[in-house]
Structure formats: structure tokens, C-alpha cells
PDB file of C-alpha atoms in Angstrom:
ATOM      1  CA  MET K 113     -15.105  -7.567  -0.870  1.00  0.00           C
ATOM      2  CA  HIS K 114     -14.804  -3.941  -1.864  1.00  0.00           C
ATOM      3  CA  PRO K 115     -11.218  -3.014  -1.102  1.00  0.00           C
ATOM      4  CA  LEU K 116     -12.379   0.365   0.973  1.00  0.00           C
ATOM      5  CA  ILE K 117     -14.564   1.166   3.762  1.00  0.00           C
ATOM      6  CA  SER K 118     -16.043   4.216   5.062  1.00  0.00           C
ATOM      7  CA  ALA K 119     -15.651   5.519   8.734  1.00  0.00           C
ATOM      8  CA  GLU K 120     -19.212   5.107   9.442  1.00  0.00           C
ATOM      9  CA  ASP K 121     -19.568   1.197   8.189  1.00  0.00           C
ATOM     10  CA  LEU K 122     -16.655   0.549  10.311  1.00  0.00           C
ATOM     11  CA  ASP K 123     -17.829   2.087  13.284  1.00  0.00           C
ATOM     12  CA  ARG K 124     -20.804  -0.039  12.820  1.00  0.00           C
ATOM     13  CA  CYS K 125     -18.610  -3.285  12.632  1.00  0.00           C
ATOM     14  CA  LEU K 126     -16.358  -2.432  15.373  1.00  0.00           C
ATOM     15  CA  SER K 127     -18.103  -4.958  17.772  1.00  0.00           C
ATOM     16  CA  HIS K 128     -17.852  -7.848  15.283  1.00  0.00           C
ATOM     17  CA  ASP K 129     -15.681 -10.747  16.477  1.00  0.00           C
ATOM     18  CA  ASP K 130     -14.066 -11.079  13.339  1.00  0.00           C
ATOM     19  CA  VAL K 131     -12.697  -7.573  12.612  1.00  0.00           C
ATOM     20  CA  VAL K 132      -9.259  -6.717  13.288  1.00  0.00           C
ATOM     21  CA  ILE K 133      -7.922  -2.676  12.970  1.00  0.00           C
ATOM     22  CA  LEU K 134      -4.301  -2.583  11.986  1.00  0.00           C
ATOM     23  CA  ASP K 135      -2.711   1.051  11.984  1.00  0.00           C
ATOM     24  CA  ALA K 136      -0.068   0.920   9.293  1.00  0.00           C
ATOM     25  CA  THR K 137       1.281   4.169   9.645  1.00  0.00           C
ATOM     26  CA  GLN K 138       4.986   4.762   8.630  1.00  0.00           C
ATOM     27  CA  ALA K 139       6.446   7.989   8.212  1.00  0.00           C
ATOM     28  CA  LEU K 140       7.637   8.616   4.496  1.00  0.00           C
ATOM     29  CA  PRO K 141      10.681  10.345   3.316  1.00  0.00           C
ATOM     30  CA  GLY K 142      10.080  14.140   4.430  1.00  0.00           C
ATOM     31  CA  GLN K 143       7.853  13.299   7.518  1.00  0.00           C
ATOM     32  CA  LYS K 144       9.309  13.943  10.874  1.00  0.00           C
ATOM     33  CA  PHE K 145       7.024  12.410  13.270  1.00  0.00           C
ATOM     34  CA  ASP K 146       7.035   8.870  15.405  1.00  0.00           C
ATOM     35  CA  PRO K 147       3.910   6.971  14.211  1.00  0.00           C
ATOM     36  CA  GLN K 148       3.945   4.824  17.539  1.00  0.00           C
ATOM     37  CA  THR K 149       3.688   7.865  19.740  1.00  0.00           C
ATOM     38  CA  CYS K 150       0.744   9.190  17.562  1.00  0.00           C
ATOM     39  CA  PHE K 151      -1.083   5.672  17.955  1.00  0.00           C
ATOM     40  CA  LEU K 152      -0.431   5.451  21.703  1.00  0.00           C
ATOM     41  CA  SER K 153      -1.853   9.055  21.773  1.00  0.00           C
ATOM     42  CA  GLY K 154      -5.176   8.208  19.916  1.00  0.00           C
ATOM     43  CA  HIS K 155      -6.126   5.506  17.754  1.00  0.00           C
ATOM     44  CA  ILE K 156      -9.567   3.595  16.505  1.00  0.00           C
ATOM     45  CA  PRO K 157     -10.968   1.741  19.111  1.00  0.00           C
ATOM     46  CA  GLY K 158      -9.304  -1.897  19.454  1.00  0.00           C
ATOM     47  CA  ALA K 159      -6.725  -0.923  16.590  1.00  0.00           C
ATOM     48  CA  ARG K 160      -3.177  -2.596  16.789  1.00  0.00           C
ATOM     49  CA  ARG K 161      -0.082  -1.493  15.309  1.00  0.00           C
ATOM     50  CA  PHE K 162       1.028  -2.846  12.071  1.00  0.00           C
ATOM     51  CA  ASP K 163       4.852  -1.973  11.886  1.00  0.00           C
ATOM     52  CA  ILE K 164       5.715  -1.958   8.166  1.00  0.00           C
ATOM     53  CA  ASP K 165       9.481  -1.756   8.903  1.00  0.00           C
ATOM     54  CA  ALA K 166       8.915  -5.177  11.103  1.00  0.00           C
ATOM     55  CA  PHE K 167       7.010  -6.544   8.328  1.00  0.00           C
ATOM     56  CA  SER K 168       9.883  -6.188   5.905  1.00  0.00           C
ATOM     57  CA  ASP K 169      12.744  -8.137   4.549  1.00  0.00           C
ATOM     58  CA  PRO K 170      15.248  -7.452   7.870  1.00  0.00           C
ATOM     59  CA  ASP K 171      18.317  -8.321   5.227  1.00  0.00           C
ATOM     60  CA  SER K 172      17.468  -6.109   2.086  1.00  0.00           C
ATOM     61  CA  PRO K 173      19.461  -2.993   1.859  1.00  0.00           C
ATOM     62  CA  LEU K 174      16.297  -1.574   0.099  1.00  0.00           C
ATOM     63  CA  PRO K 175      13.375   0.263   2.230  1.00  0.00           C
ATOM     64  CA  HIS K 176      10.525  -2.094   3.541  1.00  0.00           C
ATOM     65  CA  THR K 177      10.548  -4.814   1.084  1.00  0.00           C
ATOM     66  CA  VAL K 178       8.848  -7.784   0.992  1.00  0.00           C
ATOM     67  CA  PRO K 179       9.514 -10.095   3.877  1.00  0.00           C
ATOM     68  CA  GLY K 180       9.791 -14.059   3.687  1.00  0.00           C
ATOM     69  CA  GLN K 181       6.705 -16.325   3.796  1.00  0.00           C
ATOM     70  CA  ALA K 182       7.933 -17.605   7.512  1.00  0.00           C
ATOM     71  CA  ARG K 183       8.489 -13.912   8.471  1.00  0.00           C
ATOM     72  CA  PHE K 184       5.128 -12.793   7.491  1.00  0.00           C
ATOM     73  CA  THR K 185       3.338 -15.410   9.041  1.00  0.00           C
ATOM     74  CA  ARG K 186       4.989 -15.316  12.314  1.00  0.00           C
ATOM     75  CA  LEU K 187       4.320 -11.718  12.677  1.00  0.00           C
ATOM     76  CA  ALA K 188       0.777 -11.881  11.549  1.00  0.00           C
ATOM     77  CA  ARG K 189       0.114 -14.287  14.241  1.00  0.00           C
ATOM     78  CA  ALA K 190       1.941 -12.436  16.851  1.00  0.00           C
ATOM     79  CA  LEU K 191      -0.723  -9.805  15.954  1.00  0.00           C
ATOM     80  CA  GLY K 192      -3.534 -12.017  16.566  1.00  0.00           C
ATOM     81  CA  LEU K 193      -4.453 -12.386  12.614  1.00  0.00           C
ATOM     82  CA  HIS K 194      -6.215 -15.717  11.461  1.00  0.00           C
ATOM     83  CA  ASP K 195      -7.838 -17.021   8.360  1.00  0.00           C
ATOM     84  CA  GLY K 196     -11.266 -15.992   9.432  1.00  0.00           C
ATOM     85  CA  ALA K 197     -10.482 -12.176  10.117  1.00  0.00           C
ATOM     86  CA  ARG K 198     -11.958  -9.046   8.210  1.00  0.00           C
ATOM     87  CA  ILE K 199      -8.871  -7.106   8.480  1.00  0.00           C
ATOM     88  CA  ILE K 200      -9.276  -3.312   8.290  1.00  0.00           C
ATOM     89  CA  PHE K 201      -6.094  -0.927   7.597  1.00  0.00           C
ATOM     90  CA  TYR K 202      -5.982   2.628   8.424  1.00  0.00           C
ATOM     91  CA  ASP K 203      -3.458   5.303   8.278  1.00  0.00           C
ATOM     92  CA  GLN K 204      -2.897   8.220  10.385  1.00  0.00           C
ATOM     93  CA  LYS K 205      -2.360  10.647   7.382  1.00  0.00           C
ATOM     94  CA  GLY K 206      -4.572   9.333   4.838  1.00  0.00           C
ATOM     95  CA  VAL K 207      -4.457   5.987   2.857  1.00  0.00           C
ATOM     96  CA  ALA K 208      -0.830   5.684   1.724  1.00  0.00           C
ATOM     97  CA  CYS K 209       0.529   3.353   4.167  1.00  0.00           C
ATOM     98  CA  ALA K 210      -2.652   1.674   4.781  1.00  0.00           C
ATOM     99  CA  ALA K 211      -2.424   0.497   1.440  1.00  0.00           C
ATOM    100  CA  ARG K 212       0.806  -1.071   1.561  1.00  0.00           C
ATOM    101  CA  GLY K 213      -0.610  -3.298   4.501  1.00  0.00           C
ATOM    102  CA  TRP K 214      -3.711  -4.092   2.178  1.00  0.00           C
ATOM    103  CA  TRP K 215      -1.392  -5.075  -0.436  1.00  0.00           C
ATOM    104  CA  LEU K 216       0.717  -7.269   1.680  1.00  0.00           C
ATOM    105  CA  MET K 217      -2.232  -9.413   3.028  1.00  0.00           C
ATOM    106  CA  GLY K 218      -3.312  -9.935  -0.411  1.00  0.00           C
ATOM    107  CA  LEU K 219       0.003 -10.967  -1.739  1.00  0.00           C
ATOM    108  CA  PHE K 220       0.165 -13.367   1.215  1.00  0.00           C
ATOM    109  CA  GLY K 221      -3.216 -14.844   0.269  1.00  0.00           C
ATOM    110  CA  HIS K 222      -5.886 -12.838   2.581  1.00  0.00           C
ATOM    111  CA  ASP K 223      -8.759 -11.308   0.583  1.00  0.00           C
ATOM    112  CA  ARG K 224     -10.865 -10.101   3.495  1.00  0.00           C
ATOM    113  CA  THR K 225      -8.889  -6.909   3.878  1.00  0.00           C
ATOM    114  CA  GLN K 226      -9.865  -3.400   3.498  1.00  0.00           C
ATOM    115  CA  VAL K 227      -8.541   0.230   3.880  1.00  0.00           C
ATOM    116  CA  LEU K 228     -10.414   3.101   5.732  1.00  0.00           C
ATOM    117  CA  ASP K 229     -11.318   5.420   2.991  1.00  0.00           C
ATOM    118  CA  GLY K 230      -9.787   8.708   4.075  1.00  0.00           C
ATOM    119  CA  GLY K 231      -7.663   7.064   6.901  1.00  0.00           C
ATOM    120  CA  LEU K 232      -7.797   8.613  10.627  1.00  0.00           C
ATOM    121  CA  PRO K 233      -8.665  11.996   9.413  1.00  0.00           C
ATOM    122  CA  ALA K 234     -12.176  10.722   8.088  1.00  0.00           C
ATOM    123  CA  TRP K 235     -12.562   8.810  11.117  1.00  0.00           C
ATOM    124  CA  GLN K 236     -12.292  12.104  13.076  1.00  0.00           C
ATOM    125  CA  GLU K 237     -14.101  14.308  11.029  1.00  0.00           C
ATOM    126  CA  ALA K 238     -17.016  11.868  11.406  1.00  0.00           C
ATOM    127  CA  GLY K 239     -16.678  12.615  15.274  1.00  0.00           C
ATOM    128  CA  LEU K 240     -16.103   9.115  16.228  1.00  0.00           C
ATOM    129  CA  ARG K 241     -13.886   8.143  19.324  1.00  0.00           C
ATOM    130  CA  LEU K 242     -10.759   7.562  19.903  1.00  0.00           C
ATOM    131  CA  GLU K 243      -8.799   5.333  22.524  1.00  0.00           C
ATOM    132  CA  THR K 244      -5.217   5.934  23.863  1.00  0.00           C
ATOM    133  CA  GLY K 245      -2.832   3.741  24.960  1.00  0.00           C
ATOM    134  CA  PRO K 246      -1.307   0.297  23.923  1.00  0.00           C
ATOM    135  CA  THR K 247      -4.079  -2.497  22.479  1.00  0.00           C
ATOM    136  CA  PRO K 248      -3.498  -5.869  24.101  1.00  0.00           C
ATOM    137  CA  VAL K 249      -3.658  -8.713  21.734  1.00  0.00           C
ATOM    138  CA  PRO K 250      -6.351 -10.978  22.793  1.00  0.00           C
ATOM    139  CA  ALA K 251      -6.108 -14.764  23.088  1.00  0.00           C
ATOM    140  CA  GLN K 252      -6.878 -16.672  20.128  1.00  0.00           C
ATOM    141  CA  ASP K 253      -9.733 -19.999  19.884  1.00  0.00           C
ATOM    142  CA  THR K 254      -9.366 -19.774  15.991  1.00  0.00           C
ATOM    143  CA  PRO K 255      -7.341 -21.279  13.362  1.00  0.00           C
ATOM    144  CA  PRO K 256      -3.955 -19.296  12.886  1.00  0.00           C
ATOM    145  CA  PHE K 257      -2.996 -17.361   9.821  1.00  0.00           C
ATOM    146  CA  ILE K 258      -1.512 -19.325   7.123  1.00  0.00           C
ATOM    147  CA  ALA K 259       0.326 -17.343   4.215  1.00  0.00           C
ATOM    148  CA  ARG K 260      -0.638 -18.451   0.647  1.00  0.00           C
ATOM    149  CA  PRO K 261       1.742 -16.598  -1.248  1.00  0.00           C
ATOM    150  CA  ARG K 262       0.667 -14.978  -4.866  1.00  0.00           C
ATOM    151  CA  MET K 263       3.789 -13.734  -6.237  1.00  0.00           C
ATOM    152  CA  ARG K 264       2.282 -13.000  -9.702  1.00  0.00           C
ATOM    153  CA  ARG K 265       1.353  -9.832  -7.898  1.00  0.00           C
ATOM    154  CA  LEU K 266       4.924  -8.817  -7.324  1.00  0.00           C
ATOM    155  CA  LYS K 267       7.816  -7.617  -9.953  1.00  0.00           C
ATOM    156  CA  GLY K 268      11.579  -7.600  -9.331  1.00  0.00           C
ATOM    157  CA  LEU K 269      14.253  -5.883 -11.154  1.00  0.00           C
ATOM    158  CA  GLY K 270      14.729  -8.645 -13.601  1.00  0.00           C
ATOM    159  CA  ASP K 271      10.942  -8.491 -14.813  1.00  0.00           C
ATOM    160  CA  MET K 272      11.391  -4.488 -14.841  1.00  0.00           C
ATOM    161  CA  LEU K 273      14.159  -5.150 -17.264  1.00  0.00           C
ATOM    162  CA  ASP K 274      12.620  -7.269 -19.420  1.00  0.00           C
ATOM    163  CA  ILE K 275       9.255  -4.973 -19.603  1.00  0.00           C
ATOM    164  CA  VAL K 276      11.435  -1.732 -20.507  1.00  0.00           C
ATOM    165  CA  HIS K 277      13.307  -3.757 -23.213  1.00  0.00           C
ATOM    166  CA  ALA K 278       9.850  -4.976 -24.649  1.00  0.00           C
ATOM    167  CA  PRO K 279       7.972  -1.295 -25.425  1.00  0.00           C
ATOM    168  CA  GLY K 280       3.915  -1.813 -24.964  1.00  0.00           C
ATOM    169  CA  SER K 281       4.208  -5.394 -22.876  1.00  0.00           C
ATOM    170  CA  SER K 282       3.142  -3.695 -19.825  1.00  0.00           C
ATOM    171  CA  LEU K 283       1.940  -0.480 -18.325  1.00  0.00           C
ATOM    172  CA  ILE K 284       4.344   0.970 -15.836  1.00  0.00           C
ATOM    173  CA  LEU K 285       2.536   3.228 -13.516  1.00  0.00           C
ATOM    174  CA  ASP K 286       4.810   5.495 -11.550  1.00  0.00           C
ATOM    175  CA  ALA K 287       3.136   7.113  -8.387  1.00  0.00           C
ATOM    176  CA  ARG K 288       5.523   9.622  -7.463  1.00  0.00           C
ATOM    177  CA  ALA K 289       5.397  13.248  -7.784  1.00  0.00           C
ATOM    178  CA  HIS K 290       5.548  14.506 -11.588  1.00  0.00           C
ATOM    179  CA  GLY K 291       8.778  16.628 -10.911  1.00  0.00           C
ATOM    180  CA  ARG K 292      10.410  13.667  -9.581  1.00  0.00           C
ATOM    181  CA  PHE K 293       9.390  11.437 -12.515  1.00  0.00           C
ATOM    182  CA  THR K 294      10.727  13.929 -15.241  1.00  0.00           C
ATOM    183  CA  GLY K 295      13.952  14.601 -13.353  1.00  0.00           C
ATOM    184  CA  GLU K 296      13.310  18.277 -12.262  1.00  0.00           C
ATOM    185  CA  GLN K 297      13.154  17.709  -8.716  1.00  0.00           C
ATOM    186  CA  PRO K 298      15.155  15.492  -6.401  1.00  0.00           C
ATOM    187  CA  GLU K 299      14.675  12.531  -4.859  1.00  0.00           C
ATOM    188  CA  PRO K 300      13.932  12.652  -0.913  1.00  0.00           C
ATOM    189  CA  ARG K 301      16.656   9.915  -0.388  1.00  0.00           C
ATOM    190  CA  ALA K 302      20.329  11.190  -0.706  1.00  0.00           C
ATOM    191  CA  GLY K 303      22.487  10.863  -3.535  1.00  0.00           C
ATOM    192  CA  MET K 304      19.693   9.310  -5.782  1.00  0.00           C
ATOM    193  CA  PRO K 305      19.092  10.563  -9.204  1.00  0.00           C
ATOM    194  CA  SER K 306      15.386  11.306 -10.467  1.00  0.00           C
ATOM    195  CA  GLY K 307      13.866  10.415 -13.451  1.00  0.00           C
ATOM    196  CA  HIS K 308      11.985   7.220 -14.672  1.00  0.00           C
ATOM    197  CA  MET K 309      11.984   4.244 -16.385  1.00  0.00           C
ATOM    198  CA  PRO K 310      11.808   3.956 -20.048  1.00  0.00           C
ATOM    199  CA  GLY K 311       8.093   3.944 -21.155  1.00  0.00           C
ATOM    200  CA  ALA K 312       6.728   4.495 -17.718  1.00  0.00           C
ATOM    201  CA  THR K 313       3.661   6.924 -17.240  1.00  0.00           C
ATOM    202  CA  SER K 314       3.702   9.310 -14.341  1.00  0.00           C
ATOM    203  CA  MET K 315       0.360   8.908 -12.154  1.00  0.00           C
ATOM    204  CA  PRO K 316       0.947  10.702  -8.657  1.00  0.00           C
ATOM    205  CA  TYR K 317      -0.577   8.696  -6.125  1.00  0.00           C
ATOM    206  CA  THR K 318      -2.678  11.648  -5.097  1.00  0.00           C
ATOM    207  CA  THR K 319      -4.300  11.784  -8.599  1.00  0.00           C
ATOM    208  CA  LEU K 320      -6.632   9.108  -7.278  1.00  0.00           C
ATOM    209  CA  LEU K 321      -7.660  11.124  -4.378  1.00  0.00           C
ATOM    210  CA  THR K 322     -10.271  13.892  -3.755  1.00  0.00           C
ATOM    211  CA  ALA K 323      -9.159  16.792  -1.855  1.00  0.00           C
ATOM    212  CA  ASP K 324     -10.129  15.554   1.408  1.00  0.00           C
ATOM    213  CA  GLY K 325      -8.006  12.604   0.775  1.00  0.00           C
ATOM    214  CA  ARG K 326     -10.625   9.983  -0.030  1.00  0.00           C
ATOM    215  CA  MET K 327     -10.321   7.730  -3.240  1.00  0.00           C
ATOM    216  CA  ARG K 328     -12.388   8.907  -6.151  1.00  0.00           C
ATOM    217  CA  PRO K 329     -15.441   7.238  -7.402  1.00  0.00           C
ATOM    218  CA  PRO K 330     -15.053   4.507  -9.245  1.00  0.00           C
ATOM    219  CA  HIS K 331     -15.815   5.894 -12.654  1.00  0.00           C
ATOM    220  CA  GLU K 332     -13.374   8.613 -12.253  1.00  0.00           C
ATOM    221  CA  LEU K 333     -10.586   6.265 -11.153  1.00  0.00           C
ATOM    222  CA  ARG K 334     -11.714   4.332 -14.365  1.00  0.00           C
ATOM    223  CA  GLN K 335     -11.324   7.812 -16.540  1.00  0.00           C
ATOM    224  CA  VAL K 336      -7.804   8.659 -14.993  1.00  0.00           C
ATOM    225  CA  PHE K 337      -6.477   4.851 -15.675  1.00  0.00           C
ATOM    226  CA  ALA K 338      -8.127   5.094 -19.427  1.00  0.00           C
ATOM    227  CA  ALA K 339      -6.168   8.232 -19.852  1.00  0.00           C
ATOM    228  CA  ALA K 340      -2.591   6.992 -18.644  1.00  0.00           C
ATOM    229  CA  GLY K 341      -3.242   3.916 -20.990  1.00  0.00           C
ATOM    230  CA  MET K 342      -4.963   1.116 -19.035  1.00  0.00           C
ATOM    231  CA  ARG K 343      -6.877  -1.151 -20.792  1.00  0.00           C
ATOM    232  CA  PRO K 344      -8.972  -4.275 -20.113  1.00  0.00           C
ATOM    233  CA  ASP K 345      -6.446  -6.782 -21.645  1.00  0.00           C
ATOM    234  CA  ARG K 346      -3.368  -4.985 -20.432  1.00  0.00           C
ATOM    235  CA  GLU K 347      -1.108  -5.909 -17.200  1.00  0.00           C
ATOM    236  CA  ALA K 348      -0.417  -2.798 -15.333  1.00  0.00           C
ATOM    237  CA  VAL K 349       3.010  -2.455 -12.959  1.00  0.00           C
ATOM    238  CA  CYS K 350       2.925  -0.110 -10.056  1.00  0.00           C
ATOM    239  CA  THR K 351       5.942   1.542  -8.780  1.00  0.00           C
ATOM    240  CA  CYS K 352       7.230   4.303  -6.773  1.00  0.00           C
ATOM    241  CA  GLY K 353      10.071   5.487  -4.447  1.00  0.00           C
ATOM    242  CA  SER K 354      10.165   2.645  -2.481  1.00  0.00           C
ATOM    243  CA  GLY K 355       7.085   0.313  -2.988  1.00  0.00           C
ATOM    244  CA  MET K 356       4.836   2.388  -0.536  1.00  0.00           C
ATOM    245  CA  THR K 357       2.680   4.640  -2.589  1.00  0.00           C
ATOM    246  CA  ALA K 358       2.725   2.081  -5.567  1.00  0.00           C
ATOM    247  CA  CYS K 359       0.385  -0.039  -3.321  1.00  0.00           C
ATOM    248  CA  VAL K 360      -2.130   3.117  -3.491  1.00  0.00           C
ATOM    249  CA  LEU K 361      -2.193   2.892  -7.326  1.00  0.00           C
ATOM    250  CA  ALA K 362      -2.867  -1.146  -6.942  1.00  0.00           C
ATOM    251  CA  LEU K 363      -5.678  -0.138  -4.532  1.00  0.00           C
ATOM    252  CA  GLY K 364      -7.205   2.552  -6.902  1.00  0.00           C
ATOM    253  CA  LEU K 365      -7.002  -0.511 -10.018  1.00  0.00           C
ATOM    254  CA  VAL K 366      -9.122  -2.916  -7.604  1.00  0.00           C
ATOM    255  CA  ALA K 367     -11.591   0.096  -6.328  1.00  0.00           C
ATOM    256  CA  ALA K 368     -12.031   1.023 -10.251  1.00  0.00           C
ATOM    257  CA  GLY K 369     -12.733  -2.888 -10.931  1.00  0.00           C
ATOM    258  CA  LEU K 370     -10.036  -3.312 -12.983  1.00  0.00           C
ATOM    259  CA  GLY K 371      -8.702  -5.863 -11.339  1.00  0.00           C
ATOM    260  CA  GLN K 372      -5.172  -6.990  -9.189  1.00  0.00           C
ATOM    261  CA  HIS K 373      -1.988  -5.948 -10.711  1.00  0.00           C
ATOM    262  CA  ALA K 374       1.290  -5.914  -9.682  1.00  0.00           C
ATOM    263  CA  VAL K 375       3.665  -3.771  -7.759  1.00  0.00           C
ATOM    264  CA  TYR K 376       7.556  -3.535  -8.470  1.00  0.00           C
ATOM    265  CA  ASP K 377       8.533  -3.904  -4.665  1.00  0.00           C
ATOM    266  CA  GLY K 378      12.100  -2.292  -5.212  1.00  0.00           C
ATOM    267  CA  SER K 379      10.928   0.542  -7.144  1.00  0.00           C
ATOM    268  CA  TRP K 380      12.867   3.796  -7.858  1.00  0.00           C
ATOM    269  CA  ALA K 381      15.277   2.661  -4.658  1.00  0.00           C
ATOM    270  CA  GLU K 382      16.505  -0.195  -6.606  1.00  0.00           C
ATOM    271  CA  TRP K 383      16.291   0.717 -10.230  1.00  0.00           C
ATOM    272  CA  ALA K 384      18.361   3.875  -9.500  1.00  0.00           C
ATOM    273  CA  SER K 385      20.830   2.611  -7.409  1.00  0.00           C
ATOM    274  CA  THR K 386      21.454  -0.310  -9.817  1.00  0.00           C
ATOM    275  CA  PRO K 387      24.402  -0.066 -12.431  1.00  0.00           C
ATOM    276  CA  GLY K 388      23.440   0.249 -15.592  1.00  0.00           C
ATOM    277  CA  THR K 389      19.474   0.656 -15.485  1.00  0.00           C
ATOM    278  CA  PRO K 390      18.343   3.040 -17.899  1.00  0.00           C
ATOM    279  CA  ILE K 391      17.215   6.272 -16.440  1.00  0.00           C
ATOM    280  CA  VAL K 392      15.110   8.663 -18.487  1.00  0.00           C
ATOM    281  CA  THR K 393      14.489  12.586 -18.048  1.00  0.00           C
ATOM    282  CA  ARG K 394      12.467  15.429 -19.689  1.00  0.00           C
ATOM    283  CA  ASN K 395      15.863  16.463 -21.040  1.00  0.00           C
ATOM    284  CA  ALA K 396      17.189  13.298 -22.236  1.00  0.00           C
TER     285      ALA K 396
END
């Protein structure tokens, strides 16, 4: 299944019994809006709210890190997800949060998952209707969701320390804005230094998107990744500020036909706050 779906194709399959639409919108650092309020004021018909903060580890000091298997399973079932579902994520602003939802579902073993290309703006641009108010979760008569974790798609701090001490072993792709990567712009989280991990390559997630917020076509994506040093035989690890927009890079790799690659879940929030981790800036 291709990881992206157009607004028009999504509209045509709204009536299918197996389709579940999830609004995964999360306010990113610097954004000031309430995703739940916006959802209630207008969403794709039948959509349910996928709260990324809820689908996170409540005991972690880091923002929205991966939850345990039991928590993910319980929350997925409460949303009415099941093994036969075709799950389609969208974002009220574009693709960043939807990509995180897509990646989480794949991490826990569910492959029938797609992202609405261009998000809710693309849906509205196509002149398609919205619903308002809450969406009830229908009663289930299908086997419930079962998590089947694929932990190779997840990297932790120890993995990243191994990678930076073995140059060339993996390609680290950093989805943050280039100024944050070089250390010339501050991080949005107070008190956190900017810069990057040794050997990392700057690839702002917007590099993969067209001017209207849709994913670039596959041949263009392959060119972008090749220019960054991606090869068919090389592992990529995607990182960002807190593991959200890194998932846009992971989505882009699959959309380009380059396969599944890992995400460093703690990302810069963990790396830059851990004593002793090496940080590179342009002037270093």
C-alpha cells in the first residue's frame, strides 16, 4: 500500500466499512492553537481524534516519546482500531503530525496505514465537505487491534552514540530548520542549545514538500535523498527536535521507494539535554 492518499481518493473510500480516518494534529513548538477545538469546528466526515500526547509515554521527561506496547494497544482499541482497518491519518496543517501517527502504527505492526497528502488544506482545496462536533466510536464486531512491535524502526540514545562514533555506518538525516542544525538559530525549547550530531546531514522536512504542502513526486524525492548521501545499501536514521517531523523524512523515504528506515525517537530534545553528548555547530 502506498503511504500517501489524495483527497479525491480518500473521498471515494469514505463509505468503506474498513476505513478509519484519524486526525493526528498536534501543536508544534511555536504554534498556538487548540487541535481539539479546531477538530470540533470542522473535520473530515467520520474522523476520530488521535491524540499524539496520549499515544506517548507518560513517564518520559521527553515530549511525545513512544509508549509501551500495552498502552498503545489499549488506546488503539479505545479508538475502535482493529487489525483489518485501513487507517488514514491527516493533519489540520499539513503532514507533520499525520506522519508521526503513520509511523507509530507501522512501528506497532499495522501496515494498512496512509497519510492524506497535503492534509486538511488539500481536502478543503478540493471543495470536499466537513463535519462538526465529536465523532462517536462505533461498536466493533471485528477482531481488536493487536500490537506487533518492530523495534528495528526505533533508535535510542545508545544507538545514536554508537553511530556517531562509527562515521559512515548510518546516514543521520536531521529534519529541523537548517539554522537550528548549524547553531545559528535558537531551539524553540527554552535553554536547549542548537547544533547537530557529528556526521549528521541537514534535511529540513519542508525540503520534501511542494509549495502547497504535498509530498514531492517519487523521482524528486529520490534525487533529494541521493544528494544527501542516501544509497540503496545504506541505513538512514531520521531525527528532528522531538521525533515528530523526523517521521516526515521516514514517510518520504517510503514514498520514494527507498524502504523503511529508523527514527531516533528522543531526537534533539534528548541528545542536547544529555551531558557529554557531542554537539557540532558551524563555528565548531
